[in-house]
């Protein structure tokens, strides 16, 4: 039940019991909803123009911005599970958008890097992604954008701790 003092959507309302619970103020839900809406809004562009999924774009974006790295490092960087990274990498390898170099010292470890076509996709998608980001954040002031990034960094750090903490 929602109290009259704290209407739904009021950011100051934090549920402390089942009776107070509301999805409108439940932070994990709101973050997931925002992420889903943003991803859905750009997924059609990636699929139609470049024939890649969101997971594949994340892998291309990481390799394009951070350089070559192992799949496990990509998994940690993108907060994607092992299966998502493996499937995205397999599709990108098959399409020729990434290459794989097996570590001669440890054949189980391989480094992934963008191919020429992967670099081309990266260079074509980044301006589109930046336009989408500008549109999304256009209602925020520079100070609000800066504060939001700082808050997201803080929440990300805590969320990472939550994944390794058992209750």
CSV table of N, CA and C in Angstrom, one decimal:
chain,number,residue,atom,x,y,z
A,1,UNK,N,0.8,-1.2,0.0
A,1,UNK,CA,0.0,0.0,0.0
A,1,UNK,C,0.9,1.2,0.0
A,2,UNK,N,0.5,2.2,-0.7
A,2,UNK,CA,1.2,3.5,-0.8
A,2,UNK,C,0.5,4.5,0.1
A,3,UNK,N,1.3,5.2,0.9
A,3,UNK,CA,0.8,6.2,1.8
A,3,UNK,C,0.5,7.5,1.1
A,4,UNK,N,-0.4,8.3,1.6
A,4,UNK,CA,-0.8,9.5,1.0
A,4,UNK,C,0.4,10.5,1.0
A,5,UNK,N,1.2,10.4,2.1
A,5,UNK,CA,2.3,11.3,2.2
A,5,UNK,C,3.4,11.1,1.1
A,6,UNK,N,3.5,9.9,0.6
A,6,UNK,CA,4.5,9.6,-0.4
A,6,UNK,C,3.9,9.0,-1.6
A,7,UNK,N,3.4,9.8,-2.6
A,7,UNK,CA,2.7,9.2,-3.7
A,7,UNK,C,3.7,8.4,-4.6
A,8,UNK,N,3.1,7.5,-5.4
A,8,UNK,CA,4.0,6.7,-6.3
A,8,UNK,C,4.9,7.6,-7.2
A,9,UNK,N,6.1,7.2,-7.4
A,9,UNK,CA,7.0,8.0,-8.2
A,9,UNK,C,7.8,9.1,-7.3
A,10,UNK,N,7.4,9.2,-6.1
A,10,UNK,CA,8.1,10.2,-5.2
A,10,UNK,C,9.4,9.5,-4.8
A,11,UNK,N,10.5,10.1,-5.3
A,11,UNK,CA,11.8,9.5,-5.1
A,11,UNK,C,12.2,9.4,-3.6
A,12,UNK,N,11.5,10.2,-2.7
A,12,UNK,CA,11.9,10.1,-1.3
A,12,UNK,C,11.2,8.9,-0.6
A,13,UNK,N,10.3,8.2,-1.3
A,13,UNK,CA,9.7,7.1,-0.6
A,13,UNK,C,10.5,5.8,-0.8
A,14,UNK,N,11.0,5.3,0.3
A,14,UNK,CA,11.7,4.0,0.2
A,14,UNK,C,10.9,3.0,1.0
A,15,UNK,N,10.6,1.9,0.4
A,15,UNK,CA,9.8,0.9,1.1
A,15,UNK,C,10.6,0.2,2.2
A,16,UNK,N,10.0,0.0,3.3
A,16,UNK,CA,10.7,-0.7,4.4
A,16,UNK,C,9.9,-2.0,4.7
A,17,UNK,N,8.8,-2.2,4.1
A,17,UNK,CA,8.0,-3.4,4.3
A,17,UNK,C,7.2,-3.8,3.1
A,18,UNK,N,6.7,-5.0,3.1
A,18,UNK,CA,5.9,-5.5,2.0
A,18,UNK,C,4.7,-4.5,1.7
A,19,UNK,N,4.1,-4.0,2.7
A,19,UNK,CA,3.0,-3.1,2.6
A,19,UNK,C,3.4,-1.8,1.8
A,20,UNK,N,4.6,-1.3,2.0
A,20,UNK,CA,5.1,-0.1,1.4
A,20,UNK,C,5.7,-0.3,0.0
A,21,UNK,N,5.9,-1.5,-0.4
A,21,UNK,CA,6.6,-1.8,-1.7
A,21,UNK,C,5.8,-1.3,-2.9
A,22,UNK,N,6.5,-0.6,-3.7
A,22,UNK,CA,6.0,-0.1,-5.0
A,22,UNK,C,7.1,-0.2,-6.1
A,23,UNK,N,6.7,-0.7,-7.2
A,23,UNK,CA,7.7,-0.8,-8.3
A,23,UNK,C,8.1,0.6,-8.8
A,24,UNK,N,7.2,1.6,-8.6
A,24,UNK,CA,7.6,2.9,-9.0
A,24,UNK,C,8.8,3.5,-8.3
A,25,UNK,N,9.0,3.0,-7.1
A,25,UNK,CA,10.2,3.5,-6.3
A,25,UNK,C,11.2,2.5,-6.0
A,26,UNK,N,11.1,1.3,-6.6
A,26,UNK,CA,12.0,0.2,-6.4
A,26,UNK,C,13.2,0.4,-7.3
A,27,UNK,N,14.3,0.8,-6.8
A,27,UNK,CA,15.5,1.2,-7.6
A,27,UNK,C,15.9,0.1,-8.6
A,28,UNK,N,16.1,-1.1,-8.2
A,28,UNK,CA,16.5,-2.1,-9.2
A,28,UNK,C,15.5,-2.2,-10.4
A,29,UNK,N,14.2,-2.1,-10.1
A,29,UNK,CA,13.3,-2.2,-11.2
A,29,UNK,C,13.4,-1.0,-12.1
A,30,UNK,N,13.5,0.2,-11.5
A,30,UNK,CA,13.6,1.4,-12.3
A,30,UNK,C,14.9,1.4,-13.2
A,31,UNK,N,16.0,0.9,-12.7
A,31,UNK,CA,17.2,0.8,-13.5
A,31,UNK,C,17.1,-0.2,-14.6
A,32,UNK,N,16.5,-1.3,-14.3
A,32,UNK,CA,16.2,-2.3,-15.3
A,32,UNK,C,15.3,-1.8,-16.4
A,33,UNK,N,14.2,-1.1,-16.0
A,33,UNK,CA,13.3,-0.5,-17.0
A,33,UNK,C,14.0,0.5,-17.9
A,34,UNK,N,14.8,1.4,-17.3
A,34,UNK,CA,15.5,2.3,-18.1
A,34,UNK,C,16.4,1.7,-19.1
A,35,UNK,N,17.2,0.7,-18.6
A,35,UNK,CA,18.1,0.0,-19.4
A,35,UNK,C,17.4,-0.7,-20.6
A,36,UNK,N,16.3,-1.4,-20.3
A,36,UNK,CA,15.5,-2.1,-21.3
A,36,UNK,C,15.0,-1.1,-22.4
A,37,UNK,N,14.5,0.0,-21.9
A,37,UNK,CA,13.9,1.0,-22.9
A,37,UNK,C,15.0,1.6,-23.8
A,38,UNK,N,16.1,1.9,-23.2
A,38,UNK,CA,17.2,2.5,-24.0
A,38,UNK,C,17.7,1.4,-25.0
A,39,UNK,N,17.9,0.2,-24.5
A,39,UNK,CA,18.4,-0.9,-25.4
A,39,UNK,C,17.4,-1.2,-26.5
A,40,UNK,N,16.2,-1.2,-26.2
A,40,UNK,CA,15.1,-1.5,-27.2
A,40,UNK,C,15.1,-0.4,-28.2
A,41,UNK,N,15.3,0.8,-27.8
A,41,UNK,CA,15.3,2.0,-28.7
A,41,UNK,C,16.4,2.0,-29.7
A,42,UNK,N,17.5,1.3,-29.4
A,42,UNK,CA,18.6,1.3,-30.3
A,42,UNK,C,18.9,-0.1,-31.0
A,43,UNK,N,18.3,-1.1,-30.4
A,43,UNK,CA,18.4,-2.4,-30.9
A,43,UNK,C,18.0,-2.6,-32.4
A,44,UNK,N,16.9,-1.9,-32.7
A,44,UNK,CA,16.4,-2.0,-34.1
A,44,UNK,C,17.5,-1.4,-35.1
A,45,UNK,N,18.2,-0.4,-34.7
A,45,UNK,CA,19.2,0.2,-35.6
A,45,UNK,C,20.3,-0.8,-35.7
A,46,UNK,N,20.8,-1.3,-34.6
A,46,UNK,CA,21.9,-2.3,-34.7
A,46,UNK,C,21.6,-3.5,-35.6
A,47,UNK,N,20.4,-4.0,-35.4
A,47,UNK,CA,19.9,-5.2,-36.1
A,47,UNK,C,19.7,-4.9,-37.6
A,48,UNK,N,19.0,-3.8,-37.9
A,48,UNK,CA,18.7,-3.5,-39.3
A,48,UNK,C,19.9,-3.1,-40.1
A,49,UNK,N,20.7,-2.2,-39.5
A,49,UNK,CA,21.8,-1.6,-40.3
A,49,UNK,C,23.1,-2.5,-40.3
A,50,UNK,N,23.3,-3.2,-39.2
A,50,UNK,CA,24.6,-3.9,-39.0
A,50,UNK,C,24.4,-5.4,-38.7
A,51,UNK,N,23.2,-5.9,-38.6
A,51,UNK,CA,22.9,-7.3,-38.4
A,51,UNK,C,23.6,-7.8,-37.1
A,52,UNK,N,23.6,-7.0,-36.1
A,52,UNK,CA,24.2,-7.4,-34.8
A,52,UNK,C,23.2,-7.2,-33.7
A,53,UNK,N,23.4,-8.0,-32.6
A,53,UNK,CA,22.5,-7.8,-31.4
A,53,UNK,C,23.1,-6.8,-30.4
A,54,UNK,N,22.4,-6.5,-29.4
A,54,UNK,CA,22.9,-5.7,-28.3
A,54,UNK,C,24.2,-6.3,-27.7
A,55,UNK,N,24.1,-7.6,-27.4
A,55,UNK,CA,25.3,-8.2,-26.8
A,55,UNK,C,26.5,-8.2,-27.7
A,56,UNK,N,26.3,-8.3,-29.0
A,56,UNK,CA,27.4,-8.2,-30.0
A,56,UNK,C,27.9,-6.8,-30.0
A,57,UNK,N,27.0,-5.8,-30.0
A,57,UNK,CA,27.5,-4.4,-30.0
A,57,UNK,C,28.3,-4.2,-28.8
A,58,UNK,N,27.9,-4.7,-27.6
A,58,UNK,CA,28.7,-4.4,-26.4
A,58,UNK,C,30.1,-5.0,-26.5
A,59,UNK,N,30.2,-6.1,-27.1
A,59,UNK,CA,31.5,-6.7,-27.3
A,59,UNK,C,32.3,-5.9,-28.3
A,60,UNK,N,31.7,-5.4,-29.4
A,60,UNK,CA,32.4,-4.6,-30.3
A,60,UNK,C,32.8,-3.3,-29.6
A,61,UNK,N,31.9,-2.7,-28.9
A,61,UNK,CA,32.2,-1.4,-28.2
A,61,UNK,C,33.4,-1.6,-27.2
A,62,UNK,N,33.4,-2.6,-26.5
A,62,UNK,CA,34.5,-2.8,-25.5
A,62,UNK,C,35.8,-3.0,-26.2
A,63,UNK,N,35.8,-3.9,-27.3
A,63,UNK,CA,37.1,-4.1,-28.0
A,63,UNK,C,37.5,-2.8,-28.8
A,64,UNK,N,36.5,-2.0,-29.3
A,64,UNK,CA,36.8,-0.8,-30.0
A,64,UNK,C,37.3,0.3,-29.1
A,65,UNK,N,36.9,0.3,-27.9
A,65,UNK,CA,37.3,1.4,-27.0
A,65,UNK,C,38.4,1.0,-26.0
A,66,UNK,N,38.5,-0.3,-25.7
A,66,UNK,CA,39.5,-0.7,-24.7
A,66,UNK,C,40.6,-1.5,-25.3
A,67,UNK,N,40.4,-2.0,-26.6
A,67,UNK,CA,41.5,-2.8,-27.2
A,67,UNK,C,41.3,-4.3,-27.0
A,68,UNK,N,42.2,-5.1,-27.6
A,68,UNK,CA,42.1,-6.5,-27.5
A,68,UNK,C,42.0,-7.0,-26.0
A,69,UNK,N,41.2,-8.0,-25.8
A,69,UNK,CA,41.2,-8.6,-24.4
A,69,UNK,C,40.6,-10.0,-24.5
A,70,UNK,N,40.7,-10.7,-23.4
A,70,UNK,CA,40.2,-12.1,-23.2
A,70,UNK,C,38.7,-12.0,-23.0
A,71,UNK,N,38.0,-13.1,-23.4
A,71,UNK,CA,36.5,-13.1,-23.2
A,71,UNK,C,36.1,-12.9,-21.7
A,72,UNK,N,36.9,-13.5,-20.8
A,72,UNK,CA,36.6,-13.3,-19.4
A,72,UNK,C,36.7,-11.9,-18.9
A,73,UNK,N,37.7,-11.2,-19.5
A,73,UNK,CA,37.8,-9.7,-19.2
A,73,UNK,C,36.6,-8.9,-19.8
A,74,UNK,N,36.2,-9.3,-20.9
A,74,UNK,CA,35.0,-8.7,-21.6
A,74,UNK,C,33.8,-8.9,-20.7
A,75,UNK,N,33.7,-10.2,-20.2
A,75,UNK,CA,32.5,-10.5,-19.4
A,75,UNK,C,32.5,-9.6,-18.2
A,76,UNK,N,33.6,-9.4,-17.5
A,76,UNK,CA,33.6,-8.6,-16.3
A,76,UNK,C,33.3,-7.1,-16.7
A,77,UNK,N,33.9,-6.7,-17.7
A,77,UNK,CA,33.8,-5.3,-18.2
A,77,UNK,C,32.3,-4.9,-18.5
A,78,UNK,N,31.6,-5.9,-19.2
A,78,UNK,CA,30.3,-5.7,-19.6
A,78,UNK,C,29.2,-6.2,-18.6
A,79,UNK,N,29.6,-6.8,-17.6
A,79,UNK,CA,28.7,-7.4,-16.6
A,79,UNK,C,27.7,-8.4,-17.4
A,80,UNK,N,28.3,-9.1,-18.3
A,80,UNK,CA,27.5,-10.1,-19.1
A,80,UNK,C,27.9,-11.5,-18.6
A,81,UNK,N,27.0,-12.5,-18.7
A,81,UNK,CA,27.4,-13.8,-18.2
A,81,UNK,C,28.2,-14.5,-19.3
A,82,UNK,N,28.8,-15.6,-18.9
A,82,UNK,CA,29.8,-16.3,-19.8
A,82,UNK,C,29.1,-16.8,-21.1
A,83,UNK,N,27.8,-17.2,-21.0
A,83,UNK,CA,27.1,-17.7,-22.2
A,83,UNK,C,26.9,-16.5,-23.2
A,84,UNK,N,26.5,-15.4,-22.7
A,84,UNK,CA,26.2,-14.2,-23.5
A,84,UNK,C,27.5,-13.8,-24.3
A,85,UNK,N,28.6,-13.7,-23.6
A,85,UNK,CA,29.9,-13.4,-24.2
A,85,UNK,C,30.3,-14.4,-25.2
A,86,UNK,N,30.1,-15.7,-24.9
A,86,UNK,CA,30.5,-16.8,-25.8
A,86,UNK,C,29.7,-16.7,-27.0
A,87,UNK,N,28.4,-16.6,-26.9
A,87,UNK,CA,27.5,-16.6,-28.1
A,87,UNK,C,27.8,-15.3,-29.0
A,88,UNK,N,27.9,-14.2,-28.3
A,88,UNK,CA,28.2,-13.0,-29.1
A,88,UNK,C,29.5,-13.1,-29.8
A,89,UNK,N,30.5,-13.6,-29.1
A,89,UNK,CA,31.9,-13.8,-29.7
A,89,UNK,C,31.8,-14.8,-30.9
A,90,UNK,N,31.1,-15.9,-30.7
A,90,UNK,CA,31.0,-16.9,-31.8
A,90,UNK,C,30.3,-16.3,-33.0
A,91,UNK,N,29.2,-15.5,-32.8
A,91,UNK,CA,28.6,-14.9,-34.0
A,91,UNK,C,29.4,-13.8,-34.7
A,92,UNK,N,30.2,-13.1,-33.9
A,92,UNK,CA,31.0,-12.0,-34.5
A,92,UNK,C,32.2,-12.7,-35.2
A,93,UNK,N,32.7,-13.8,-34.6
A,93,UNK,CA,33.8,-14.5,-35.3
A,93,UNK,C,33.4,-15.1,-36.6
A,94,UNK,N,32.2,-15.7,-36.6
A,94,UNK,CA,31.6,-16.3,-37.8
A,94,UNK,C,31.4,-15.2,-38.9
A,95,UNK,N,30.9,-14.0,-38.5
A,95,UNK,CA,30.7,-12.9,-39.4
A,95,UNK,C,31.9,-12.2,-39.8
A,96,UNK,N,33.1,-12.5,-39.1
A,96,UNK,CA,34.3,-11.9,-39.5
A,96,UNK,C,34.6,-10.5,-38.9
A,97,UNK,N,33.7,-10.2,-37.9
A,97,UNK,CA,33.9,-8.9,-37.2
A,97,UNK,C,34.9,-8.8,-36.1
A,98,UNK,N,35.3,-10.0,-35.6
A,98,UNK,CA,36.3,-10.1,-34.6
A,98,UNK,C,37.3,-11.2,-35.0
A,99,UNK,N,38.4,-11.2,-34.4
A,99,UNK,CA,39.4,-12.3,-34.6
A,99,UNK,C,39.8,-12.8,-33.2
A,100,UNK,N,40.4,-14.0,-33.2
A,100,UNK,CA,40.8,-14.6,-32.0
A,100,UNK,C,42.2,-15.1,-32.1
A,101,UNK,N,43.0,-14.7,-31.1
A,101,UNK,CA,44.4,-15.2,-31.1
A,101,UNK,C,44.6,-16.0,-29.8
A,102,UNK,N,44.9,-17.3,-30.0
A,102,UNK,CA,45.0,-18.2,-28.9
A,102,UNK,C,46.4,-18.0,-28.3
A,103,UNK,N,46.4,-18.0,-27.0
A,103,UNK,CA,47.7,-17.8,-26.2
A,103,UNK,C,48.5,-19.1,-26.3
A,104,UNK,N,49.7,-19.0,-26.9
A,104,UNK,CA,50.5,-20.3,-27.1
A,104,UNK,C,50.9,-20.9,-25.8
A,105,UNK,N,51.0,-20.1,-24.7
A,105,UNK,CA,51.3,-20.6,-23.4
A,105,UNK,C,50.2,-21.3,-22.7
A,106,UNK,N,49.0,-20.9,-23.0
A,106,UNK,CA,47.8,-21.5,-22.4
A,106,UNK,C,46.7,-21.5,-23.4
A,107,UNK,N,46.6,-22.7,-24.1
A,107,UNK,CA,45.7,-22.8,-25.2
A,107,UNK,C,44.2,-22.6,-24.9
A,108,UNK,N,43.9,-22.6,-23.6
A,108,UNK,CA,42.5,-22.3,-23.1
A,108,UNK,C,42.2,-20.8,-23.2
A,109,UNK,N,43.2,-20.0,-23.2
A,109,UNK,CA,43.1,-18.5,-23.1
A,109,UNK,C,43.3,-18.0,-24.5
A,110,UNK,N,42.4,-17.1,-24.9
A,110,UNK,CA,42.5,-16.4,-26.2
A,110,UNK,C,42.2,-14.9,-26.1
A,111,UNK,N,42.8,-14.2,-26.9
A,111,UNK,CA,42.5,-12.7,-26.9
A,111,UNK,C,41.7,-12.4,-28.2
A,112,UNK,N,40.6,-11.6,-27.9
A,112,UNK,CA,39.7,-11.2,-29.0
A,112,UNK,C,40.1,-9.8,-29.4
A,113,UNK,N,40.0,-9.5,-30.7
A,113,UNK,CA,40.2,-8.2,-31.2
A,113,UNK,C,39.4,-7.9,-32.4
A,114,UNK,N,39.1,-6.6,-32.7
A,114,UNK,CA,38.3,-6.3,-33.9
A,114,UNK,C,39.0,-6.5,-35.2
A,115,UNK,N,38.3,-7.0,-36.2
A,115,UNK,CA,38.8,-7.2,-37.5
A,115,UNK,C,38.6,-5.8,-38.2
A,116,UNK,N,38.9,-5.7,-39.5
A,116,UNK,CA,38.7,-4.5,-40.2
A,116,UNK,C,37.2,-4.2,-40.3
A,117,UNK,N,36.3,-5.2,-40.5
A,117,UNK,CA,34.9,-5.0,-40.6
A,117,UNK,C,34.3,-4.6,-39.2
A,118,UNK,N,34.9,-5.2,-38.1
A,118,UNK,CA,34.5,-4.8,-36.8
A,118,UNK,C,34.8,-3.4,-36.5
A,119,UNK,N,36.0,-3.0,-36.9
A,119,UNK,CA,36.4,-1.5,-36.7
A,119,UNK,C,35.5,-0.6,-37.5
A,120,UNK,N,35.1,-1.1,-38.7
A,120,UNK,CA,34.2,-0.2,-39.5
A,120,UNK,C,32.8,-0.1,-38.8
A,121,UNK,N,32.3,-1.2,-38.3
A,121,UNK,CA,31.0,-1.2,-37.5
A,121,UNK,C,31.1,-0.3,-36.3
A,122,UNK,N,32.2,-0.4,-35.6
A,122,UNK,CA,32.5,0.4,-34.4
A,122,UNK,C,32.4,1.9,-34.8
A,123,UNK,N,33.2,2.2,-35.8
A,123,UNK,CA,33.2,3.6,-36.3
A,123,UNK,C,31.9,4.2,-36.8
A,124,UNK,N,31.1,3.3,-37.3
A,124,UNK,CA,29.8,3.7,-37.8
A,124,UNK,C,28.7,3.8,-36.7
A,125,UNK,N,28.8,2.9,-35.7
A,125,UNK,CA,27.8,2.9,-34.6
A,125,UNK,C,28.1,4.0,-33.6
A,126,UNK,N,29.3,4.3,-33.3
A,126,UNK,CA,29.6,5.2,-32.2
A,126,UNK,C,28.9,6.6,-32.4
A,127,UNK,N,28.9,7.2,-33.6
A,127,UNK,CA,28.2,8.4,-33.7
A,127,UNK,C,26.7,8.3,-33.5
A,128,UNK,N,26.1,7.1,-33.9
A,128,UNK,CA,24.7,6.9,-33.7
A,128,UNK,C,24.4,6.7,-32.2
A,129,UNK,N,25.3,6.0,-31.5
A,129,UNK,CA,25.1,5.8,-30.1
A,129,UNK,C,25.3,7.1,-29.3
A,130,UNK,N,26.2,8.0,-29.8
A,130,UNK,CA,26.4,9.3,-29.1
A,130,UNK,C,25.2,10.2,-29.4
A,131,UNK,N,24.5,10.1,-30.6
A,131,UNK,CA,23.3,10.9,-30.8
A,131,UNK,C,22.2,10.4,-29.9
A,132,UNK,N,22.1,9.1,-29.7
A,132,UNK,CA,21.0,8.5,-28.8
A,132,UNK,C,21.3,9.0,-27.4
A,133,UNK,N,22.6,9.0,-27.0
A,133,UNK,CA,22.9,9.4,-25.6
A,133,UNK,C,22.5,10.9,-25.4
A,134,UNK,N,22.9,11.7,-26.4
A,134,UNK,CA,22.5,13.2,-26.4
A,134,UNK,C,21.0,13.4,-26.3
A,135,UNK,N,20.3,12.6,-27.0
A,135,UNK,CA,18.8,12.7,-27.0
A,135,UNK,C,18.3,12.3,-25.6
A,136,UNK,N,18.8,11.2,-25.1
A,136,UNK,CA,18.4,10.7,-23.8
A,136,UNK,C,18.7,11.7,-22.7
A,137,UNK,N,19.8,12.3,-22.7
A,137,UNK,CA,20.2,13.2,-21.6
A,137,UNK,C,19.9,14.7,-21.9
A,138,UNK,N,19.2,14.9,-23.0
A,138,UNK,CA,18.9,16.3,-23.3
A,138,UNK,C,18.1,17.1,-22.3
A,139,UNK,N,17.4,16.4,-21.5
A,139,UNK,CA,16.5,17.1,-20.5
A,139,UNK,C,17.3,17.3,-19.2
A,140,UNK,N,18.6,16.9,-19.2
A,140,UNK,CA,19.4,17.1,-18.0
A,140,UNK,C,20.4,18.2,-18.2
A,141,UNK,N,20.7,18.9,-17.1
A,141,UNK,CA,21.7,19.9,-17.1
A,141,UNK,C,23.1,19.2,-17.1
A,142,UNK,N,24.1,20.0,-17.4
A,142,UNK,CA,25.5,19.4,-17.3
A,142,UNK,C,25.7,18.9,-15.9
A,143,UNK,N,25.3,19.6,-14.9
A,143,UNK,CA,25.5,19.3,-13.5
A,143,UNK,C,24.7,18.0,-13.2
A,144,UNK,N,23.5,17.9,-13.7
A,144,UNK,CA,22.7,16.7,-13.4
A,144,UNK,C,23.3,15.5,-14.1
A,145,UNK,N,23.9,15.6,-15.3
A,145,UNK,CA,24.5,14.5,-16.0
A,145,UNK,C,25.8,14.1,-15.2
A,146,UNK,N,26.5,15.0,-14.8
A,146,UNK,CA,27.7,14.7,-14.0
A,146,UNK,C,27.3,14.0,-12.7
A,147,UNK,N,26.3,14.5,-12.0
A,147,UNK,CA,25.8,13.8,-10.8
A,147,UNK,C,25.3,12.4,-11.1
A,148,UNK,N,24.6,12.3,-12.2
A,148,UNK,CA,24.1,11.0,-12.5
A,148,UNK,C,25.2,10.0,-12.7
A,149,UNK,N,26.2,10.4,-13.5
A,149,UNK,CA,27.3,9.5,-13.7
A,149,UNK,C,28.0,9.1,-12.4
A,150,UNK,N,28.2,10.1,-11.5
A,150,UNK,CA,28.8,9.8,-10.2
A,150,UNK,C,27.9,8.8,-9.4
A,151,UNK,N,26.6,9.0,-9.4
A,151,UNK,CA,25.7,8.1,-8.7
A,151,UNK,C,25.7,6.7,-9.3
A,152,UNK,N,25.7,6.6,-10.6
A,152,UNK,CA,25.8,5.3,-11.2
A,152,UNK,C,27.1,4.6,-10.9
A,153,UNK,N,28.2,5.3,-10.9
A,153,UNK,CA,29.5,4.7,-10.5
A,153,UNK,C,29.4,4.2,-9.1
A,154,UNK,N,28.8,4.9,-8.2
A,154,UNK,CA,28.7,4.5,-6.8
A,154,UNK,C,27.8,3.3,-6.7
A,155,UNK,N,26.6,3.3,-7.4
A,155,UNK,CA,25.7,2.1,-7.4
A,155,UNK,C,26.4,0.9,-8.0
A,156,UNK,N,27.1,1.1,-9.1
A,156,UNK,CA,27.8,0.0,-9.8
A,156,UNK,C,28.8,-0.7,-8.8
A,157,UNK,N,29.6,0.1,-8.1
A,157,UNK,CA,30.5,-0.4,-7.1
A,157,UNK,C,29.8,-1.3,-6.1
A,158,UNK,N,28.7,-0.8,-5.6
A,158,UNK,CA,28.0,-1.5,-4.5
A,158,UNK,C,27.4,-2.8,-5.1
A,159,UNK,N,26.8,-2.6,-6.4
A,159,UNK,CA,26.2,-3.8,-7.0
A,159,UNK,C,27.3,-4.9,-7.3
A,160,UNK,N,28.5,-4.5,-7.6
A,160,UNK,CA,29.6,-5.5,-7.8
A,160,UNK,C,29.8,-6.2,-6.5
A,161,UNK,N,29.8,-5.5,-5.4
A,161,UNK,CA,30.0,-6.1,-4.1
A,161,UNK,C,28.9,-7.1,-3.8
A,162,UNK,N,27.7,-6.7,-4.2
A,162,UNK,CA,26.5,-7.6,-3.9
A,162,UNK,C,26.7,-8.9,-4.6
A,163,UNK,N,27.3,-8.9,-5.8
A,163,UNK,CA,27.4,-10.2,-6.6
A,163,UNK,C,28.4,-11.1,-5.9
A,164,UNK,N,29.3,-10.6,-5.1
A,164,UNK,CA,30.3,-11.5,-4.4
A,164,UNK,C,29.9,-11.8,-2.9
A,165,UNK,N,28.9,-11.0,-2.4
A,165,UNK,CA,28.5,-11.2,-1.0
A,165,UNK,C,27.4,-12.2,-0.9
A,166,UNK,N,27.5,-13.1,0.0
A,166,UNK,CA,26.4,-14.0,0.3
A,166,UNK,C,25.8,-13.6,1.6
A,167,UNK,N,24.5,-13.8,1.6
A,167,UNK,CA,23.7,-13.4,2.8
A,167,UNK,C,23.4,-14.6,3.7
